[in-house]
Structures are given as structure tokens and as C-alpha cells.
Amino acid sequence: MTQQSYGIRPGGYRLPDATHLGVVRLQVSNLDRSIGYYEQVLGLRTADRTAERAVLVTAAESPLVELHTRPGVTSAARRATLGLYHFAILLPDRPSLGRFIRHLAAIGAHAGMADHLVSEAIYLTDPDGLGIEVYADRPRDSWQVNGSELAMTTEPLDAADVAASGGSEPWTGMPAGTVVGHVHLHVGDLDEGAAFYHDAIGFDKVVWSYPGALFLSAGGYHHHLGTNTWSRGPNPAPDQARLLSWDIRVPRRSDAAAAAASITAAGYQVQDDGDGAFRAVDPWGTAVRLVPEAD
């Protein structure tokens, strides 16, 4: 399957095929409690820590999540506000997901599960009500297309089969090759979200028939971003647990600058974050950073 066989390209600027995601930054109410959860349940490791911030990494020292706190932050009720629905950690292969499932069973952690055709997924909620997905992709050549749209659905997961794929090896934490695969956001309006993320930032639309949702990506991926209208809002309050920002990583400084110019031309404000990175805020207050991999 080639990238050109499905999807709707933006009319103007288009993100490079090599685009992928970087760090997600979360505001939490209790840093110690959240670190305990992300280490013990997810298998991340704290690499850097201050009184108000912690950086969590994989076994290969790759940073995935930054936790931030400050006085007065309160937990969030699921689907009560716009902004984060979940962020998603992509494991390198199905056996890793199988070992993770067995780990969750061993510690008695509650999780939801789903088969999305393109991927197999586990769903968790952190101590502040923030949604997390941990998943593994199916091979891209097995993905199905309906017309010009990639086929995605939600079906029951064969958890026993996935768990068996992990063999006899134990879960030892998030393995090398683990990355942030996608972010999924509650938005106030799908068309308004598409104006920002498709027309201005430059993601392709890849799935648009899923009820109440739109999925977007670069390079033919099934989605780097999901948007949905499954929450009526309001926007998250400054003092609640929430997604502070997420990184879109592009190959070069020129790519980040071109995306920033496209966002500006569409009428949105862009902030220079230094080192070739730029920041913009979507219509519901979620910040997204465009970060270059190299000069």
C-alpha cells in the first residue's frame, strides 16, 4: 500500500512524510503520585526531576512524557472538557504489547482494549483522569482502504492472543523503539479543527467517516492526530490536570518555518520557541510545537 492510495492532502502547505511526534507535556495535581503511576504501570523511568517537573523516558533514554505541576492543580473528569482525550504510546512490536498486557494483569491494573484494524490498543487512565493509549501497529501492508479513506474501526481485542505473542519473556518497562504514536483531542467542531490542523498545519485527512471523529496524519500513517466531538466542553481551566503541549517533529528547520508561515497565513498566532521551533495554540487552548530534527 502506498501513501498516495488514500487520504486528502491539504490545499497548501503539507507536512513532510518523515514527520512524527515527540514529547507530550501534562499538567498533574500530584507529581509524586503521577511519577509512581507512570513508572509502575507504564514502565517509564524518571530521568530528570525537580520539585515541579519530571521527564520520563524509555529504556533507550528517549523522552516521551514531561509531567508538570504547580499549587492548586485539580484532577480532571474524563470527557468533561475539551483538550486531551488521550495520548498514545506506540510500542515497537506486538510481542511488546503482549508482555505489557501480562504486566497489567499481574499488577491488577484496569484497562480497556480495542482492535482498530490498523492497530491493537490498550486504554488506561492516569491518577488525574488523563487518558493514555498503549498500542502496537499491524503491518502497513495489511491496512485496508475504502475508496480514498483508510479503514479504521473499533472491535473487541483478542487479548489472549496478543498476550501469547509476548512469549515467556517478562515485561521490563517501555522498550527501545517506543515512541509517542499519536495524540487524540476533544474539539468543539471538526471543521474548525480541520481548518487548524489540516489547512494550516498541513496534516492529511485519512479517516473522516468514523462517527464524530476525524483522523489526520503525515506520510500515510493511520493517524498522528485524532479529533472528536465526544465532549461538549468547556475548554480546560488553567488549574486542572490537562495536556499542556505536544510536539510535532519535522526533519529540518525549514520545514518548521514553512509550517509556521502556513499557520500565520491562515490567521493564527505563532510564537518562536527558539532553536528553530515554533508554537501555536488551537481554538480550544491546546498548544502544539513544531520542532526540527536538524538544521
PDB file of C-alpha atoms in Angstrom:
ATOM      1  CA  MET A   1       0.000   0.000   0.000  1.00  0.00           C
ATOM      2  CA  THR A   2       1.442   3.409  -0.933  1.00  0.00           C
ATOM      3  CA  GLN A   3       0.785   6.650   0.860  1.00  0.00           C
ATOM      4  CA  GLN A   4      -0.771   8.122  -2.297  1.00  0.00           C
ATOM      5  CA  SER A   5      -3.513   5.452  -2.376  1.00  0.00           C
ATOM      6  CA  TYR A   6      -5.631   7.159   0.283  1.00  0.00           C
ATOM      7  CA  GLY A   7      -6.174  10.407   2.147  1.00  0.00           C
ATOM      8  CA  ILE A   8      -6.941  14.044   1.379  1.00  0.00           C
ATOM      9  CA  ARG A   9      -3.995  16.404   1.113  1.00  0.00           C
ATOM     10  CA  PRO A  10      -4.246  19.991   2.345  1.00  0.00           C
ATOM     11  CA  GLY A  11      -4.624  22.609  -0.358  1.00  0.00           C
ATOM     12  CA  GLY A  12      -1.488  24.479   0.669  1.00  0.00           C
ATOM     13  CA  TYR A  13       1.435  23.532   2.879  1.00  0.00           C
ATOM     14  CA  ARG A  14       1.792  19.794   3.589  1.00  0.00           C
ATOM     15  CA  LEU A  15       3.904  18.306   6.381  1.00  0.00           C
ATOM     16  CA  PRO A  16       6.845  16.152   5.212  1.00  0.00           C
ATOM     17  CA  ASP A  17       6.358  12.391   5.031  1.00  0.00           C
ATOM     18  CA  ALA A  18       9.030  11.902   7.728  1.00  0.00           C
ATOM     19  CA  THR A  19       7.023  13.897  10.296  1.00  0.00           C
ATOM     20  CA  HIS A  20       6.464  12.136  13.607  1.00  0.00           C
ATOM     21  CA  LEU A  21       5.548  13.098  17.163  1.00  0.00           C
ATOM     22  CA  GLY A  22       7.734  13.991  20.118  1.00  0.00           C
ATOM     23  CA  VAL A  23       7.218  14.775  23.799  1.00  0.00           C
ATOM     24  CA  VAL A  24       3.799  15.358  25.367  1.00  0.00           C
ATOM     25  CA  ARG A  25       3.640  17.688  28.378  1.00  0.00           C
ATOM     26  CA  LEU A  26       0.983  17.080  31.007  1.00  0.00           C
ATOM     27  CA  GLN A  27      -0.111  19.152  33.989  1.00  0.00           C
ATOM     28  CA  VAL A  28      -0.802  16.935  37.003  1.00  0.00           C
ATOM     29  CA  SER A  29      -2.061  17.576  40.515  1.00  0.00           C
ATOM     30  CA  ASN A  30       0.450  15.468  42.472  1.00  0.00           C
ATOM     31  CA  LEU A  31       3.860  14.911  40.925  1.00  0.00           C
ATOM     32  CA  ASP A  32       4.946  12.066  43.213  1.00  0.00           C
ATOM     33  CA  ARG A  33       1.710  10.158  42.651  1.00  0.00           C
ATOM     34  CA  SER A  34       1.905  10.589  38.884  1.00  0.00           C
ATOM     35  CA  ILE A  35       5.560   9.539  38.727  1.00  0.00           C
ATOM     36  CA  GLY A  36       4.660   6.399  40.658  1.00  0.00           C
ATOM     37  CA  TYR A  37       1.912   5.569  38.163  1.00  0.00           C
ATOM     38  CA  TYR A  38       3.942   6.245  35.046  1.00  0.00           C
ATOM     39  CA  GLU A  39       6.857   4.202  36.355  1.00  0.00           C
ATOM     40  CA  GLN A  40       4.996   1.272  37.919  1.00  0.00           C
ATOM     41  CA  VAL A  41       2.107   0.883  35.486  1.00  0.00           C
ATOM     42  CA  LEU A  42       3.569   2.144  32.206  1.00  0.00           C
ATOM     43  CA  GLY A  43       7.177   1.165  32.783  1.00  0.00           C
ATOM     44  CA  LEU A  44       8.740   4.545  32.087  1.00  0.00           C
ATOM     45  CA  ARG A  45      11.744   5.825  34.057  1.00  0.00           C
ATOM     46  CA  THR A  46      12.326   9.255  35.571  1.00  0.00           C
ATOM     47  CA  ALA A  47      15.455  10.751  34.007  1.00  0.00           C
ATOM     48  CA  ASP A  48      15.232  14.302  35.339  1.00  0.00           C
ATOM     49  CA  ARG A  49      13.298  15.647  38.317  1.00  0.00           C
ATOM     50  CA  THR A  50      12.697  18.960  40.057  1.00  0.00           C
ATOM     51  CA  ALA A  51      10.023  19.965  42.550  1.00  0.00           C
ATOM     52  CA  GLU A  52       7.642  20.921  39.725  1.00  0.00           C
ATOM     53  CA  ARG A  53       8.733  18.833  36.716  1.00  0.00           C
ATOM     54  CA  ALA A  54       9.739  15.306  35.768  1.00  0.00           C
ATOM     55  CA  VAL A  55      10.944  13.890  32.440  1.00  0.00           C
ATOM     56  CA  LEU A  56      10.002  10.257  31.790  1.00  0.00           C
ATOM     57  CA  VAL A  57      11.978   8.144  29.327  1.00  0.00           C
ATOM     58  CA  THR A  58      12.057   4.680  27.748  1.00  0.00           C
ATOM     59  CA  ALA A  59      14.736   2.030  28.205  1.00  0.00           C
ATOM     60  CA  ALA A  60      16.644   3.751  25.378  1.00  0.00           C
ATOM     61  CA  GLU A  61      16.555   7.081  27.266  1.00  0.00           C
ATOM     62  CA  SER A  62      14.113   8.589  24.773  1.00  0.00           C
ATOM     63  CA  PRO A  63      11.911  11.206  26.484  1.00  0.00           C
ATOM     64  CA  LEU A  64       8.190  10.587  25.983  1.00  0.00           C
ATOM     65  CA  VAL A  65       6.360  12.486  28.706  1.00  0.00           C
ATOM     66  CA  GLU A  66       7.013  15.577  30.799  1.00  0.00           C
ATOM     67  CA  LEU A  67       4.942  15.950  33.946  1.00  0.00           C
ATOM     68  CA  HIS A  68       4.446  19.463  35.317  1.00  0.00           C
ATOM     69  CA  THR A  69       2.707  20.600  38.482  1.00  0.00           C
ATOM     70  CA  ARG A  70       2.076  23.743  40.497  1.00  0.00           C
ATOM     71  CA  PRO A  71      -0.019  24.623  43.540  1.00  0.00           C
ATOM     72  CA  GLY A  72      -3.780  24.410  43.110  1.00  0.00           C
ATOM     73  CA  VAL A  73      -3.980  21.955  40.201  1.00  0.00           C
ATOM     74  CA  THR A  74      -7.004  19.660  40.410  1.00  0.00           C
ATOM     75  CA  SER A  75      -7.728  16.348  38.698  1.00  0.00           C
ATOM     76  CA  ALA A  76      -9.809  16.208  35.517  1.00  0.00           C
ATOM     77  CA  ALA A  77     -13.055  14.352  34.946  1.00  0.00           C
ATOM     78  CA  ARG A  78     -12.978  12.151  31.838  1.00  0.00           C
ATOM     79  CA  ARG A  79     -14.588  13.826  28.805  1.00  0.00           C
ATOM     80  CA  ALA A  80     -15.644  16.792  30.938  1.00  0.00           C
ATOM     81  CA  THR A  81     -13.631  19.347  28.976  1.00  0.00           C
ATOM     82  CA  LEU A  82     -12.145  19.872  25.560  1.00  0.00           C
ATOM     83  CA  GLY A  83      -8.465  19.150  25.014  1.00  0.00           C
ATOM     84  CA  LEU A  84      -6.884  15.782  25.709  1.00  0.00           C
ATOM     85  CA  TYR A  85      -8.850  12.588  25.051  1.00  0.00           C
ATOM     86  CA  HIS A  86      -5.692  10.511  25.205  1.00  0.00           C
ATOM     87  CA  PHE A  87      -2.074  10.472  24.159  1.00  0.00           C
ATOM     88  CA  ALA A  88      -0.811   7.234  22.690  1.00  0.00           C
ATOM     89  CA  ILE A  89       2.431   5.349  23.282  1.00  0.00           C
ATOM     90  CA  LEU A  90       3.421   3.181  20.308  1.00  0.00           C
ATOM     91  CA  LEU A  91       5.348   0.016  21.159  1.00  0.00           C
ATOM     92  CA  PRO A  92       7.797  -1.372  18.590  1.00  0.00           C
ATOM     93  CA  ASP A  93       6.005  -4.696  18.030  1.00  0.00           C
ATOM     94  CA  ARG A  94       3.109  -6.958  19.013  1.00  0.00           C
ATOM     95  CA  PRO A  95       5.149  -9.128  21.436  1.00  0.00           C
ATOM     96  CA  SER A  96       5.947  -5.996  23.453  1.00  0.00           C
ATOM     97  CA  LEU A  97       2.223  -5.269  23.690  1.00  0.00           C
ATOM     98  CA  GLY A  98       1.629  -8.863  24.767  1.00  0.00           C
ATOM     99  CA  ARG A  99       4.147  -8.553  27.583  1.00  0.00           C
ATOM    100  CA  PHE A 100       2.553  -5.251  28.609  1.00  0.00           C
ATOM    101  CA  ILE A 101      -0.890  -6.887  28.816  1.00  0.00           C
ATOM    102  CA  ARG A 102       0.506  -9.633  31.049  1.00  0.00           C
ATOM    103  CA  HIS A 103       2.164  -6.972  33.229  1.00  0.00           C
ATOM    104  CA  LEU A 104      -1.138  -5.136  33.675  1.00  0.00           C
ATOM    105  CA  ALA A 105      -2.838  -8.394  34.658  1.00  0.00           C
ATOM    106  CA  ALA A 106      -0.072  -9.166  37.155  1.00  0.00           C
ATOM    107  CA  ILE A 107      -0.430  -5.825  38.947  1.00  0.00           C
ATOM    108  CA  GLY A 108      -4.239  -5.785  38.716  1.00  0.00           C
ATOM    109  CA  ALA A 109      -4.446  -2.614  36.624  1.00  0.00           C
ATOM    110  CA  HIS A 110      -7.801  -1.943  34.959  1.00  0.00           C
ATOM    111  CA  ALA A 111      -7.629  -1.316  31.200  1.00  0.00           C
ATOM    112  CA  GLY A 112      -9.866  -1.043  28.181  1.00  0.00           C
ATOM    113  CA  MET A 113      -8.933  -2.827  24.961  1.00  0.00           C
ATOM    114  CA  ALA A 114      -9.753  -2.478  21.263  1.00  0.00           C
ATOM    115  CA  ASP A 115      -8.817  -3.711  17.812  1.00  0.00           C
ATOM    116  CA  HIS A 116      -8.741  -0.843  15.297  1.00  0.00           C
ATOM    117  CA  LEU A 117      -7.751  -2.934  12.218  1.00  0.00           C
ATOM    118  CA  VAL A 118      -4.600  -0.858  11.762  1.00  0.00           C
ATOM    119  CA  SER A 119      -3.532  -1.410  15.365  1.00  0.00           C
ATOM    120  CA  GLU A 120      -4.252  -3.211  18.636  1.00  0.00           C
ATOM    121  CA  ALA A 121      -4.689  -0.986  21.660  1.00  0.00           C
ATOM    122  CA  ILE A 122      -4.885  -0.849  25.451  1.00  0.00           C
ATOM    123  CA  TYR A 123      -6.543   2.120  27.196  1.00  0.00           C
ATOM    124  CA  LEU A 124      -5.675   3.434  30.648  1.00  0.00           C
ATOM    125  CA  THR A 125      -6.485   6.459  32.792  1.00  0.00           C
ATOM    126  CA  ASP A 126      -3.830   8.090  34.957  1.00  0.00           C
ATOM    127  CA  PRO A 127      -4.488   9.274  38.559  1.00  0.00           C
ATOM    128  CA  ASP A 128      -5.713  12.665  37.301  1.00  0.00           C
ATOM    129  CA  GLY A 129      -8.158  11.251  34.761  1.00  0.00           C
ATOM    130  CA  LEU A 130      -5.877  11.821  31.762  1.00  0.00           C
ATOM    131  CA  GLY A 131      -6.305   9.233  29.023  1.00  0.00           C
ATOM    132  CA  ILE A 132      -3.460   7.028  27.801  1.00  0.00           C
ATOM    133  CA  GLU A 133      -3.343   4.514  24.965  1.00  0.00           C
ATOM    134  CA  VAL A 134      -0.592   1.913  24.617  1.00  0.00           C
ATOM    135  CA  TYR A 135      -0.652   0.168  21.251  1.00  0.00           C
ATOM    136  CA  ALA A 136       1.152  -1.746  18.536  1.00  0.00           C
ATOM    137  CA  ASP A 137       0.612  -1.286  14.815  1.00  0.00           C
ATOM    138  CA  ARG A 138      -0.276  -4.006  12.396  1.00  0.00           C
ATOM    139  CA  PRO A 139       1.993  -4.131   9.304  1.00  0.00           C
ATOM    140  CA  ARG A 140       1.180  -1.267   6.980  1.00  0.00           C
ATOM    141  CA  ASP A 141       0.716  -3.606   4.009  1.00  0.00           C
ATOM    142  CA  SER A 142      -2.224  -5.181   5.879  1.00  0.00           C
ATOM    143  CA  TRP A 143      -4.144  -1.901   6.257  1.00  0.00           C
ATOM    144  CA  GLN A 144      -7.370  -1.693   4.264  1.00  0.00           C
ATOM    145  CA  VAL A 145      -8.752   1.178   2.181  1.00  0.00           C
ATOM    146  CA  ASN A 146     -12.354   2.109   1.399  1.00  0.00           C
ATOM    147  CA  GLY A 147     -12.188   4.307  -1.677  1.00  0.00           C
ATOM    148  CA  SER A 148      -9.763   7.080  -0.757  1.00  0.00           C
ATOM    149  CA  GLU A 149     -10.207   6.568   3.003  1.00  0.00           C
ATOM    150  CA  LEU A 150      -8.192   4.344   5.300  1.00  0.00           C
ATOM    151  CA  ALA A 151     -10.326   1.749   7.102  1.00  0.00           C
ATOM    152  CA  MET A 152     -10.393   2.036  10.897  1.00  0.00           C
ATOM    153  CA  THR A 153     -12.958   0.714  13.344  1.00  0.00           C
ATOM    154  CA  THR A 154     -13.309  -0.346  16.972  1.00  0.00           C
ATOM    155  CA  GLU A 155     -13.754  -4.061  17.593  1.00  0.00           C
ATOM    156  CA  PRO A 156     -13.072  -6.335  20.597  1.00  0.00           C
ATOM    157  CA  LEU A 157      -9.394  -7.160  21.081  1.00  0.00           C
ATOM    158  CA  ASP A 158      -8.237 -10.778  21.205  1.00  0.00           C
ATOM    159  CA  ALA A 159      -6.246 -10.043  24.353  1.00  0.00           C
ATOM    160  CA  ALA A 160      -5.295 -13.664  24.956  1.00  0.00           C
ATOM    161  CA  ASP A 161      -3.746 -13.941  21.500  1.00  0.00           C
ATOM    162  CA  VAL A 162      -1.854 -10.677  21.923  1.00  0.00           C
ATOM    163  CA  ALA A 163      -0.625 -11.746  25.373  1.00  0.00           C
ATOM    164  CA  ALA A 164       0.553 -15.077  23.972  1.00  0.00           C
ATOM    165  CA  SER A 165       2.605 -13.272  21.327  1.00  0.00           C
ATOM    166  CA  GLY A 166       4.851 -11.992  24.121  1.00  0.00           C
ATOM    167  CA  GLY A 167       6.286 -15.456  24.692  1.00  0.00           C
ATOM    168  CA  SER A 168       7.836 -16.237  28.048  1.00  0.00           C
ATOM    169  CA  GLU A 169       9.826 -13.027  28.398  1.00  0.00           C
ATOM    170  CA  PRO A 170       8.780 -10.715  31.255  1.00  0.00           C
ATOM    171  CA  TRP A 171       7.790  -7.070  30.906  1.00  0.00           C
ATOM    172  CA  THR A 172      10.810  -4.954  31.864  1.00  0.00           C
ATOM    173  CA  GLY A 173       9.491  -1.492  31.018  1.00  0.00           C
ATOM    174  CA  MET A 174       8.970   0.526  27.864  1.00  0.00           C
ATOM    175  CA  PRO A 175      11.452  -0.993  25.391  1.00  0.00           C
ATOM    176  CA  ALA A 176      13.814   0.692  22.958  1.00  0.00           C
ATOM    177  CA  GLY A 177      11.863   1.810  19.902  1.00  0.00           C
ATOM    178  CA  THR A 178       8.874   3.030  21.911  1.00  0.00           C
ATOM    179  CA  VAL A 179       7.623   6.448  20.759  1.00  0.00           C
ATOM    180  CA  VAL A 180       4.627   8.752  21.075  1.00  0.00           C
ATOM    181  CA  GLY A 181       2.494   7.494  18.195  1.00  0.00           C
ATOM    182  CA  HIS A 182      -0.419   9.922  18.233  1.00  0.00           C
ATOM    183  CA  VAL A 183      -2.465  12.410  20.206  1.00  0.00           C
ATOM    184  CA  HIS A 184      -6.275  12.400  20.289  1.00  0.00           C
ATOM    185  CA  LEU A 185      -8.130  15.580  21.220  1.00  0.00           C
ATOM    186  CA  HIS A 186     -11.660  16.612  22.119  1.00  0.00           C
ATOM    187  CA  VAL A 187     -12.502  19.632  19.954  1.00  0.00           C
ATOM    188  CA  GLY A 188     -15.512  21.892  19.724  1.00  0.00           C
ATOM    189  CA  ASP A 189     -16.053  21.416  15.986  1.00  0.00           C
ATOM    190  CA  LEU A 190     -14.482  19.013  13.477  1.00  0.00           C
ATOM    191  CA  ASP A 191     -14.436  21.534  10.632  1.00  0.00           C
ATOM    192  CA  GLU A 192     -12.823  24.176  12.817  1.00  0.00           C
ATOM    193  CA  GLY A 193     -10.290  21.596  13.954  1.00  0.00           C
ATOM    194  CA  ALA A 194      -9.573  20.673  10.337  1.00  0.00           C
ATOM    195  CA  ALA A 195      -9.041  24.342   9.467  1.00  0.00           C
ATOM    196  CA  PHE A 196      -6.267  24.463  12.058  1.00  0.00           C
ATOM    197  CA  TYR A 197      -4.644  21.028  11.799  1.00  0.00           C
ATOM    198  CA  HIS A 198      -5.291  20.179   8.101  1.00  0.00           C
ATOM    199  CA  ASP A 199      -5.403  23.509   6.269  1.00  0.00           C
ATOM    200  CA  ALA A 200      -2.985  25.486   8.439  1.00  0.00           C
ATOM    201  CA  ILE A 201      -0.525  22.962   9.928  1.00  0.00           C
ATOM    202  CA  GLY A 202      -0.602  20.614   6.950  1.00  0.00           C
ATOM    203  CA  PHE A 203      -1.705  17.141   8.057  1.00  0.00           C
ATOM    204  CA  ASP A 204      -3.525  14.911   5.552  1.00  0.00           C
ATOM    205  CA  LYS A 205      -7.036  13.749   6.355  1.00  0.00           C
ATOM    206  CA  VAL A 206      -7.007   9.936   6.393  1.00  0.00           C
ATOM    207  CA  VAL A 207     -10.232   8.824   8.159  1.00  0.00           C
ATOM    208  CA  TRP A 208     -13.358  11.020   8.056  1.00  0.00           C
ATOM    209  CA  SER A 209     -16.285   8.563   8.259  1.00  0.00           C
ATOM    210  CA  TYR A 210     -15.727   7.479  11.865  1.00  0.00           C
ATOM    211  CA  PRO A 211     -18.708   8.795  13.875  1.00  0.00           C
ATOM    212  CA  GLY A 212     -17.922  12.159  15.449  1.00  0.00           C
ATOM    213  CA  ALA A 213     -14.219  11.995  14.657  1.00  0.00           C
ATOM    214  CA  LEU A 214     -11.566  12.984  12.120  1.00  0.00           C
ATOM    215  CA  PHE A 215      -8.122  11.376  11.902  1.00  0.00           C
ATOM    216  CA  LEU A 216      -5.126  13.118  10.355  1.00  0.00           C
ATOM    217  CA  SER A 217      -1.521  12.198   9.652  1.00  0.00           C
ATOM    218  CA  ALA A 218       1.660  12.759   7.680  1.00  0.00           C
ATOM    219  CA  GLY A 219       3.368  10.243   5.439  1.00  0.00           C
ATOM    220  CA  GLY A 220       0.374   7.922   5.154  1.00  0.00           C
ATOM    221  CA  TYR A 221       0.329   6.916   8.834  1.00  0.00           C
ATOM    222  CA  HIS A 222      -3.079   5.881  10.175  1.00  0.00           C
ATOM    223  CA  HIS A 223      -3.103   8.913  12.434  1.00  0.00           C
ATOM    224  CA  HIS A 224      -0.742  11.227  14.233  1.00  0.00           C
ATOM    225  CA  LEU A 225      -3.778  13.180  15.412  1.00  0.00           C
ATOM    226  CA  GLY A 226      -7.361  12.282  16.189  1.00  0.00           C
ATOM    227  CA  THR A 227     -10.025  14.904  16.793  1.00  0.00           C
ATOM    228  CA  ASN A 228     -13.520  14.202  18.072  1.00  0.00           C
ATOM    229  CA  THR A 229     -16.666  15.938  19.291  1.00  0.00           C
ATOM    230  CA  TRP A 230     -17.431  13.457  22.078  1.00  0.00           C
ATOM    231  CA  SER A 231     -17.167  16.137  24.781  1.00  0.00           C
ATOM    232  CA  ARG A 232     -19.305  19.262  24.938  1.00  0.00           C
ATOM    233  CA  GLY A 233     -16.606  21.191  26.778  1.00  0.00           C
ATOM    234  CA  PRO A 234     -15.850  23.740  28.068  1.00  0.00           C
ATOM    235  CA  ASN A 235     -12.180  24.440  27.405  1.00  0.00           C
ATOM    236  CA  PRO A 236      -9.948  23.110  30.197  1.00  0.00           C
ATOM    237  CA  ALA A 237      -9.338  25.500  33.088  1.00  0.00           C
ATOM    238  CA  PRO A 238      -5.750  26.661  33.707  1.00  0.00           C
ATOM    239  CA  ASP A 239      -5.692  24.934  37.112  1.00  0.00           C
ATOM    240  CA  GLN A 240      -6.919  21.487  36.051  1.00  0.00           C
ATOM    241  CA  ALA A 241      -4.885  18.463  35.014  1.00  0.00           C
ATOM    242  CA  ARG A 242      -4.581  18.653  31.222  1.00  0.00           C
ATOM    243  CA  LEU A 243      -2.396  18.452  28.157  1.00  0.00           C
ATOM    244  CA  LEU A 244      -0.115  21.491  28.144  1.00  0.00           C
ATOM    245  CA  SER A 245       1.523  20.904  24.754  1.00  0.00           C
ATOM    246  CA  TRP A 246       2.623  18.249  22.279  1.00  0.00           C
ATOM    247  CA  ASP A 247       5.449  18.190  19.754  1.00  0.00           C
ATOM    248  CA  ILE A 248       5.273  17.596  16.012  1.00  0.00           C
ATOM    249  CA  ARG A 249       8.808  16.784  14.863  1.00  0.00           C
ATOM    250  CA  VAL A 250       9.753  17.666  11.297  1.00  0.00           C
ATOM    251  CA  PRO A 251      13.039  16.909   9.533  1.00  0.00           C
ATOM    252  CA  ARG A 252      14.540  20.396   9.165  1.00  0.00           C
ATOM    253  CA  ARG A 253      14.324  23.976  10.430  1.00  0.00           C
ATOM    254  CA  SER A 254      12.997  24.984   7.020  1.00  0.00           C
ATOM    255  CA  ASP A 255      10.071  22.574   7.480  1.00  0.00           C
ATOM    256  CA  ALA A 256       9.173  24.055  10.872  1.00  0.00           C
ATOM    257  CA  ALA A 257       9.446  27.573   9.449  1.00  0.00           C
ATOM    258  CA  ALA A 258       7.255  26.669   6.456  1.00  0.00           C
ATOM    259  CA  ALA A 259       4.592  25.190   8.753  1.00  0.00           C
ATOM    260  CA  ALA A 260       4.755  28.297  10.942  1.00  0.00           C
ATOM    261  CA  ALA A 261       4.303  30.519   7.889  1.00  0.00           C
ATOM    262  CA  SER A 262       1.276  28.453   6.815  1.00  0.00           C
ATOM    263  CA  ILE A 263      -0.288  28.760  10.277  1.00  0.00           C
ATOM    264  CA  THR A 264       0.288  32.520  10.278  1.00  0.00           C
ATOM    265  CA  ALA A 265      -1.175  32.893   6.783  1.00  0.00           C
ATOM    266  CA  ALA A 266      -4.301  31.075   7.994  1.00  0.00           C
ATOM    267  CA  GLY A 267      -4.817  33.752  10.645  1.00  0.00           C
ATOM    268  CA  TYR A 268      -3.471  32.021  13.755  1.00  0.00           C
ATOM    269  CA  GLN A 269      -0.769  33.373  16.036  1.00  0.00           C
ATOM    270  CA  VAL A 270       2.619  31.660  16.088  1.00  0.00           C
ATOM    271  CA  GLN A 271       5.327  32.040  18.732  1.00  0.00           C
ATOM    272  CA  ASP A 272       9.034  31.488  18.071  1.00  0.00           C
ATOM    273  CA  ASP A 273      10.152  28.957  20.698  1.00  0.00           C
ATOM    274  CA  GLY A 274      13.854  29.193  19.830  1.00  0.00           C
ATOM    275  CA  ASP A 275      16.211  26.620  18.308  1.00  0.00           C
ATOM    276  CA  GLY A 276      14.100  26.572  15.161  1.00  0.00           C
ATOM    277  CA  ALA A 277      10.897  25.540  16.955  1.00  0.00           C
ATOM    278  CA  PHE A 278       7.530  27.290  16.754  1.00  0.00           C
ATOM    279  CA  ARG A 279       4.411  27.138  18.929  1.00  0.00           C
ATOM    280  CA  ALA A 280       0.746  27.674  18.061  1.00  0.00           C
ATOM    281  CA  VAL A 281      -2.455  27.203  20.065  1.00  0.00           C
ATOM    282  CA  ASP A 282      -5.537  25.534  18.633  1.00  0.00           C
ATOM    283  CA  PRO A 283      -9.011  27.118  19.011  1.00  0.00           C
ATOM    284  CA  TRP A 284      -9.582  25.238  22.298  1.00  0.00           C
ATOM    285  CA  GLY A 285      -6.358  26.195  24.045  1.00  0.00           C
ATOM    286  CA  THR A 286      -4.121  23.197  23.297  1.00  0.00           C
ATOM    287  CA  ALA A 287      -0.583  24.213  22.377  1.00  0.00           C
ATOM    288  CA  VAL A 288       1.319  22.363  19.649  1.00  0.00           C
ATOM    289  CA  ARG A 289       5.024  22.817  18.905  1.00  0.00           C
ATOM    290  CA  LEU A 290       6.731  22.283  15.540  1.00  0.00           C
ATOM    291  CA  VAL A 291      10.236  21.080  16.313  1.00  0.00           C
ATOM    292  CA  PRO A 292      13.005  20.411  13.758  1.00  0.00           C
ATOM    293  CA  GLU A 293      15.158  17.286  13.978  1.00  0.00           C
ATOM    294  CA  ALA A 294      18.116  19.066  12.368  1.00  0.00           C
ATOM    295  CA  ASP A 295      19.193  22.346  10.777  1.00  0.00           C
TER     296      ASP A 295
END
